[in-house]
Each structure stands twice: as C-alpha cells, then as structure tokens.
Amino acid sequence: MKVVAWGLVLMLTTAALLVLGVAVGSTGWSPPWMASGDALAWDIAWDIRAPRGVGAWLAGALLGLGGAIAQGVFRNPLADPYLLGSSSGAALGVAIFLALVGVSPAATSLAMRLGLTGAAFLGAVGAVLLTLVLAKGVQHTLRLLLAGVVVGVVLGALSALTMLMVPDIMRAMQAFMLGTTGFLGWGSAWILMAVLVCSVVVAWACSRALDALSLGDAAAISLGVRLTLVRALLVGAMALATGAAVAQAGLISFVGLVAPHLVRSRVHTTHGPLLVLSAMAGGVLLLGADIAARWVLAPLELPVGVLTAVLGGGYLLWRMHRA
C-alpha cells in the first residue's frame, strides 16, 4: 500500500512540475495562459518549454532506473549508472565529433544535433562494451567494477587530451560536460520514451533475479537464477538507459545515485517496485532541478548538472549526518 501511495505522490508531483515548467521561461514566471490571445506565447510553451520538461523527466527517469540497476547488480549503494565508463565514453565521442566537424552543442541544425547525439551514444555504448571485454564478460562483478573504473579514467584522459589538442572545442564541450536540457525537443522526448519503455521492461523482467542476487551469488544460483544471462540483460539495459540520457542531456551527476536512495529511505520493497519508483524519482529530481536552473537567476540559466550535483551531494551528506 505504501508503494502505491508513493507512486501516486510521484505522479502528482510530476504533473505539477510539468505545468510549472511550461510557465517558467527565460524571464522567470511567464505562464502562457495569462497572455490571452498571444499565439507566440502558446507556441513557445508547446514547442520549447513542454518538450524540454518532458525530456528532462524522461532523462532523469533513465538515470534513476540505471542507478537502481547498478546498485542491485553490484550490491553496492554507491554504484551509479556511470559506473561502467559510459559518461567518459560519451564525452570522448562528443569531443572527437566536435574536433572533426567543428560544431557547437548549441547548433540549431538538426543534422548537427543528431550527429552530437549519435556520437555521445556511440561513445557511451562503446565504453561499456570495452569494459565488458576487459572484464571478460559479466560473470564477476568485482572485475567488471574495476574494469569500468579503468575505462572511465582512460577515456576521460583521452577526451581531455582531445580538448587540449583542439582548444576551440573547449567552450562547446562545457555545455555537454555540465549537463543541459535546453536543447531537448519532441524528437528527443520520443527517443527517450522508447528507450525508457524498453529498459523498464527488461529491468522488471529481471527484478526477481535481482532480489535473489541481493542474497549472494551462491544463494541466487541455488534458487535457479542464470547469473550470466541476468547480468548481461541488466548491464545492457543500464548501458542503453545511460547512453540515451547522456546523449540527449549531457553529463548530469548524482540523479542516478540519489534517486534509489530517496526511494529506499521512504519505502522498503523488492526490486520490482524499487526500479519503477527510482525511475519516477529520478524524473522528478531532474525536472525540478531544470525548473530551478531556469528560475533562480532568470534570465540567466544555471547548468542543470551543477545544480543536481549541489542538491544531490547535499542530500547525501544530510543522510550521512542523520545516520
């Protein structure tokens, strides 16, 4: 019953934030329904603010889901969706693309935006595949964890080297590294929604196996869990979710780490509801941070990744103090 109640709370909070997001623009509070007969205000609300809010929620949901999967697979409360080097791989992909093509993430050309998105996604997935190769599969979680750390450090150094060799892309990379939802449109929202549905289906199908894995590998095997298959599916879902979110919104920190902790602090449940609630909580966190980033210093806009890092780090420090 408590799970259902918190699910309803998160749904109502999402709806309220989506309405609020439509009413917040570059000048602060400017709801389109107060500008009676202004077609331009409604076009801005529907074509710019609404898809940005929906896309921010979906990107946050993917990061929250990826964080819950990572913490379940690695049985580590400090695991996050970037654990397998996907963030560094995405950054390297964008850096190489910018160095070769010479465009900015703020470019309005659809072809350029698709190129940047594709480069980030390919970089993220490539980093995860490299981690899997170095770890020789998904059989050993400790080896997988160490390989992810190594891949993240090496690819991060390569992206920094790329920026050093081509200094012109440093400013363009800043928007991606700090995270931004300003370029999300309806096309991005549909892509994120499709990835979220696929990732949730796979994660839900493996949720009972995650419950068994929480007891240890030996207990899971004795309960009939096919560890290699389950880990491969979960790592694939995590990589897909993280890669899509990073490709569309850049590197947004702490959402994937904080969302599962926030759910566990309120609800004690199995992994099935935990995965869904973590996705909803991640969406609420990123959407709320996006609205705050637009509103606090309007007409200036804060990088949403910086705001999530400050709020997420503050929340975890508060939890540590309480514990």
PDB file of N, CA, C and O in Angstrom, residues 218-254:
ATOM      1  N   ALA A 218      25.819 -17.441  -4.549  1.00  0.00           N
ATOM      2  CA  ALA A 218      25.525 -18.846  -4.255  1.00  0.00           C
ATOM      3  C   ALA A 218      24.037 -19.049  -4.004  1.00  0.00           C
ATOM      4  O   ALA A 218      23.435 -20.012  -4.517  1.00  0.00           O
ATOM      5  N   ALA A 219      23.436 -18.140  -3.246  1.00  0.00           N
ATOM      6  CA  ALA A 219      22.002 -18.256  -2.980  1.00  0.00           C
ATOM      7  C   ALA A 219      21.200 -18.083  -4.261  1.00  0.00           C
ATOM      8  O   ALA A 219      20.200 -18.787  -4.484  1.00  0.00           O
ATOM      9  N   ALA A 220      21.623 -17.162  -5.116  1.00  0.00           N
ATOM     10  CA  ALA A 220      20.904 -16.938  -6.363  1.00  0.00           C
ATOM     11  C   ALA A 220      20.966 -18.165  -7.269  1.00  0.00           C
ATOM     12  O   ALA A 220      19.962 -18.563  -7.874  1.00  0.00           O
ATOM     13  N   ILE A 221      22.149 -18.783  -7.346  1.00  0.00           N
ATOM     14  CA  ILE A 221      22.283 -19.993  -8.165  1.00  0.00           C
ATOM     15  C   ILE A 221      21.421 -21.117  -7.612  1.00  0.00           C
ATOM     16  O   ILE A 221      20.764 -21.854  -8.356  1.00  0.00           O
ATOM     17  N   SER A 222      21.382 -21.241  -6.292  1.00  0.00           N
ATOM     18  CA  SER A 222      20.559 -22.292  -5.682  1.00  0.00           C
ATOM     19  C   SER A 222      19.073 -22.065  -5.927  1.00  0.00           C
ATOM     20  O   SER A 222      18.287 -23.016  -5.915  1.00  0.00           O
ATOM     21  N   LEU A 223      18.678 -20.811  -6.184  1.00  0.00           N
ATOM     22  CA  LEU A 223      17.283 -20.506  -6.482  1.00  0.00           C
ATOM     23  C   LEU A 223      16.980 -20.590  -7.972  1.00  0.00           C
ATOM     24  O   LEU A 223      15.871 -20.275  -8.399  1.00  0.00           O
ATOM     25  N   GLY A 224      17.963 -21.010  -8.765  1.00  0.00           N
ATOM     26  CA  GLY A 224      17.748 -21.219 -10.187  1.00  0.00           C
ATOM     27  C   GLY A 224      17.987 -20.013 -11.071  1.00  0.00           C
ATOM     28  O   GLY A 224      17.568 -19.994 -12.230  1.00  0.00           O
ATOM     29  N   VAL A 225      18.667 -18.994 -10.565  1.00  0.00           N
ATOM     30  CA  VAL A 225      18.935 -17.800 -11.351  1.00  0.00           C
ATOM     31  C   VAL A 225      20.113 -18.047 -12.295  1.00  0.00           C
ATOM     32  O   VAL A 225      21.156 -18.541 -11.871  1.00  0.00           O
ATOM     33  N   ARG A 226      19.922 -17.721 -13.557  1.00  0.00           N
ATOM     34  CA  ARG A 226      21.011 -17.842 -14.538  1.00  0.00           C
ATOM     35  C   ARG A 226      21.806 -16.537 -14.499  1.00  0.00           C
ATOM     36  O   ARG A 226      21.482 -15.554 -15.170  1.00  0.00           O
ATOM     37  N   LEU A 227      22.856 -16.537 -13.694  1.00  0.00           N
ATOM     38  CA  LEU A 227      23.556 -15.295 -13.368  1.00  0.00           C
ATOM     39  C   LEU A 227      24.099 -14.579 -14.603  1.00  0.00           C
ATOM     40  O   LEU A 227      23.954 -13.368 -14.744  1.00  0.00           O
ATOM     41  N   THR A 228      24.749 -15.329 -15.498  1.00  0.00           N
ATOM     42  CA  THR A 228      25.364 -14.697 -16.669  1.00  0.00           C
ATOM     43  C   THR A 228      24.326 -14.008 -17.533  1.00  0.00           C
ATOM     44  O   THR A 228      24.499 -12.850 -17.949  1.00  0.00           O
ATOM     45  N   LEU A 229      23.218 -14.689 -17.799  1.00  0.00           N
ATOM     46  CA  LEU A 229      22.167 -14.109 -18.641  1.00  0.00           C
ATOM     47  C   LEU A 229      21.536 -12.900 -17.963  1.00  0.00           C
ATOM     48  O   LEU A 229      21.338 -11.855 -18.604  1.00  0.00           O
ATOM     49  N   VAL A 230      21.236 -13.028 -16.679  1.00  0.00           N
ATOM     50  CA  VAL A 230      20.580 -11.934 -15.963  1.00  0.00           C
ATOM     51  C   VAL A 230      21.489 -10.705 -15.906  1.00  0.00           C
ATOM     52  O   VAL A 230      21.052  -9.572 -16.166  1.00  0.00           O
ATOM     53  N   ARG A 231      22.749 -10.907 -15.587  1.00  0.00           N
ATOM     54  CA  ARG A 231      23.673  -9.767 -15.522  1.00  0.00           C
ATOM     55  C   ARG A 231      23.858  -9.132 -16.896  1.00  0.00           C
ATOM     56  O   ARG A 231      23.949  -7.911 -17.005  1.00  0.00           O
ATOM     57  N   ALA A 232      23.936  -9.947 -17.931  1.00  0.00           N
ATOM     58  CA  ALA A 232      24.086  -9.398 -19.279  1.00  0.00           C
ATOM     59  C   ALA A 232      22.878  -8.540 -19.650  1.00  0.00           C
ATOM     60  O   ALA A 232      23.031  -7.435 -20.201  1.00  0.00           O
ATOM     61  N   LEU A 233      21.676  -9.013 -19.349  1.00  0.00           N
ATOM     62  CA  LEU A 233      20.470  -8.236 -19.650  1.00  0.00           C
ATOM     63  C   LEU A 233      20.425  -6.938 -18.852  1.00  0.00           C
ATOM     64  O   LEU A 233      20.099  -5.872 -19.388  1.00  0.00           O
ATOM     65  N   LEU A 234      20.765  -7.016 -17.571  1.00  0.00           N
ATOM     66  CA  LEU A 234      20.705  -5.823 -16.726  1.00  0.00           C
ATOM     67  C   LEU A 234      21.777  -4.809 -17.102  1.00  0.00           C
ATOM     68  O   LEU A 234      21.512  -3.600 -17.137  1.00  0.00           O
ATOM     69  N   VAL A 235      22.986  -5.287 -17.390  1.00  0.00           N
ATOM     70  CA  VAL A 235      24.046  -4.370 -17.815  1.00  0.00           C
ATOM     71  C   VAL A 235      23.679  -3.731 -19.160  1.00  0.00           C
ATOM     72  O   VAL A 235      23.910  -2.534 -19.380  1.00  0.00           O
ATOM     73  N   GLY A 236      23.077  -4.517 -20.049  1.00  0.00           N
ATOM     74  CA  GLY A 236      22.629  -3.964 -21.327  1.00  0.00           C
ATOM     75  C   GLY A 236      21.561  -2.894 -21.140  1.00  0.00           C
ATOM     76  O   GLY A 236      21.607  -1.833 -21.784  1.00  0.00           O
ATOM     77  N   ALA A 237      20.596  -3.155 -20.267  1.00  0.00           N
ATOM     78  CA  ALA A 237      19.550  -2.161 -20.002  1.00  0.00           C
ATOM     79  C   ALA A 237      20.129  -0.904 -19.374  1.00  0.00           C
ATOM     80  O   ALA A 237      19.745   0.226 -19.727  1.00  0.00           O
ATOM     81  N   MET A 238      21.081  -1.082 -18.451  1.00  0.00           N
ATOM     82  CA  MET A 238      21.710   0.070 -17.818  1.00  0.00           C
ATOM     83  C   MET A 238      22.502   0.890 -18.828  1.00  0.00           C
ATOM     84  O   MET A 238      22.441   2.132 -18.831  1.00  0.00           O
ATOM     85  N   ALA A 239      23.244   0.216 -19.705  1.00  0.00           N
ATOM     86  CA  ALA A 239      24.034   0.919 -20.711  1.00  0.00           C
ATOM     87  C   ALA A 239      23.134   1.664 -21.692  1.00  0.00           C
ATOM     88  O   ALA A 239      23.409   2.817 -22.068  1.00  0.00           O
ATOM     89  N   LEU A 240      22.039   1.032 -22.105  1.00  0.00           N
ATOM     90  CA  LEU A 240      21.111   1.678 -23.037  1.00  0.00           C
ATOM     91  C   LEU A 240      20.465   2.907 -22.404  1.00  0.00           C
ATOM     92  O   LEU A 240      20.401   3.978 -23.017  1.00  0.00           O
ATOM     93  N   ALA A 241      20.007   2.758 -21.153  1.00  0.00           N
ATOM     94  CA  ALA A 241      19.357   3.874 -20.469  1.00  0.00           C
ATOM     95  C   ALA A 241      20.329   5.033 -20.253  1.00  0.00           C
ATOM     96  O   ALA A 241      20.010   6.199 -20.529  1.00  0.00           O
ATOM     97  N   THR A 242      21.523   4.711 -19.779  1.00  0.00           N
ATOM     98  CA  THR A 242      22.505   5.758 -19.501  1.00  0.00           C
ATOM     99  C   THR A 242      22.978   6.428 -20.780  1.00  0.00           C
ATOM    100  O   THR A 242      23.098   7.654 -20.843  1.00  0.00           O
ATOM    101  N   GLY A 243      23.256   5.627 -21.798  1.00  0.00           N
ATOM    102  CA  GLY A 243      23.724   6.186 -23.058  1.00  0.00           C
ATOM    103  C   GLY A 243      22.712   7.132 -23.681  1.00  0.00           C
ATOM    104  O   GLY A 243      23.069   8.206 -24.172  1.00  0.00           O
ATOM    105  N   ALA A 244      21.435   6.755 -23.644  1.00  0.00           N
ATOM    106  CA  ALA A 244      20.401   7.619 -24.218  1.00  0.00           C
ATOM    107  C   ALA A 244      20.263   8.918 -23.437  1.00  0.00           C
ATOM    108  O   ALA A 244      20.155  10.003 -24.019  1.00  0.00           O
ATOM    109  N   ALA A 245      20.272   8.821 -22.104  1.00  0.00           N
ATOM    110  CA  ALA A 245      20.133  10.028 -21.282  1.00  0.00           C
ATOM    111  C   ALA A 245      21.314  10.970 -21.473  1.00  0.00           C
ATOM    112  O   ALA A 245      21.137  12.188 -21.632  1.00  0.00           O
ATOM    113  N   VAL A 246      22.523  10.423 -21.471  1.00  0.00           N
ATOM    114  CA  VAL A 246      23.721  11.254 -21.640  1.00  0.00           C
ATOM    115  C   VAL A 246      23.760  11.866 -23.034  1.00  0.00           C
ATOM    116  O   VAL A 246      24.128  13.035 -23.207  1.00  0.00           O
ATOM    117  N   ALA A 247      23.367  11.090 -24.037  1.00  0.00           N
ATOM    118  CA  ALA A 247      23.403  11.595 -25.401  1.00  0.00           C
ATOM    119  C   ALA A 247      22.456  12.773 -25.593  1.00  0.00           C
ATOM    120  O   ALA A 247      22.750  13.699 -26.346  1.00  0.00           O
ATOM    121  N   GLN A 248      21.339  12.776 -24.898  1.00  0.00           N
ATOM    122  CA  GLN A 248      20.354  13.845 -25.090  1.00  0.00           C
ATOM    123  C   GLN A 248      20.543  15.019 -24.141  1.00  0.00           C
ATOM    124  O   GLN A 248      20.223  16.146 -24.501  1.00  0.00           O
ATOM    125  N   ALA A 249      21.029  14.766 -22.921  1.00  0.00           N
ATOM    126  CA  ALA A 249      21.080  15.831 -21.908  1.00  0.00           C
ATOM    127  C   ALA A 249      22.472  16.107 -21.370  1.00  0.00           C
ATOM    128  O   ALA A 249      22.613  16.969 -20.488  1.00  0.00           O
ATOM    129  N   GLY A 250      23.492  15.405 -21.833  1.00  0.00           N
ATOM    130  CA  GLY A 250      24.830  15.626 -21.321  1.00  0.00           C
ATOM    131  C   GLY A 250      25.070  14.896 -20.004  1.00  0.00           C
ATOM    132  O   GLY A 250      24.275  14.047 -19.588  1.00  0.00           O
ATOM    133  N   LEU A 251      26.170  15.245 -19.337  1.00  0.00           N
ATOM    134  CA  LEU A 251      26.555  14.563 -18.106  1.00  0.00           C
ATOM    135  C   LEU A 251      25.866  15.221 -16.913  1.00  0.00           C
ATOM    136  O   LEU A 251      26.223  16.326 -16.512  1.00  0.00           O
ATOM    137  N   ILE A 252      24.876  14.548 -16.379  1.00  0.00           N
ATOM    138  CA  ILE A 252      24.117  15.045 -15.238  1.00  0.00           C
ATOM    139  C   ILE A 252      24.408  14.127 -14.057  1.00  0.00           C
ATOM    140  O   ILE A 252      24.086  12.942 -14.074  1.00  0.00           O
ATOM    141  N   SER A 253      25.042  14.683 -13.043  1.00  0.00           N
ATOM    142  CA  SER A 253      25.535  13.869 -11.936  1.00  0.00           C
ATOM    143  C   SER A 253      24.512  13.747 -10.820  1.00  0.00           C
ATOM    144  O   SER A 253      23.589  14.557 -10.699  1.00  0.00           O
ATOM    145  N   PHE A 254      24.693  12.713 -10.012  1.00  0.00           N
ATOM    146  CA  PHE A 254      24.009  12.474  -8.744  1.00  0.00           C
ATOM    147  C   PHE A 254      22.551  12.018  -8.867  1.00  0.00           C
ATOM    148  O   PHE A 254      22.013  11.486  -7.910  1.00  0.00           O
TER     149      PHE A 254
END
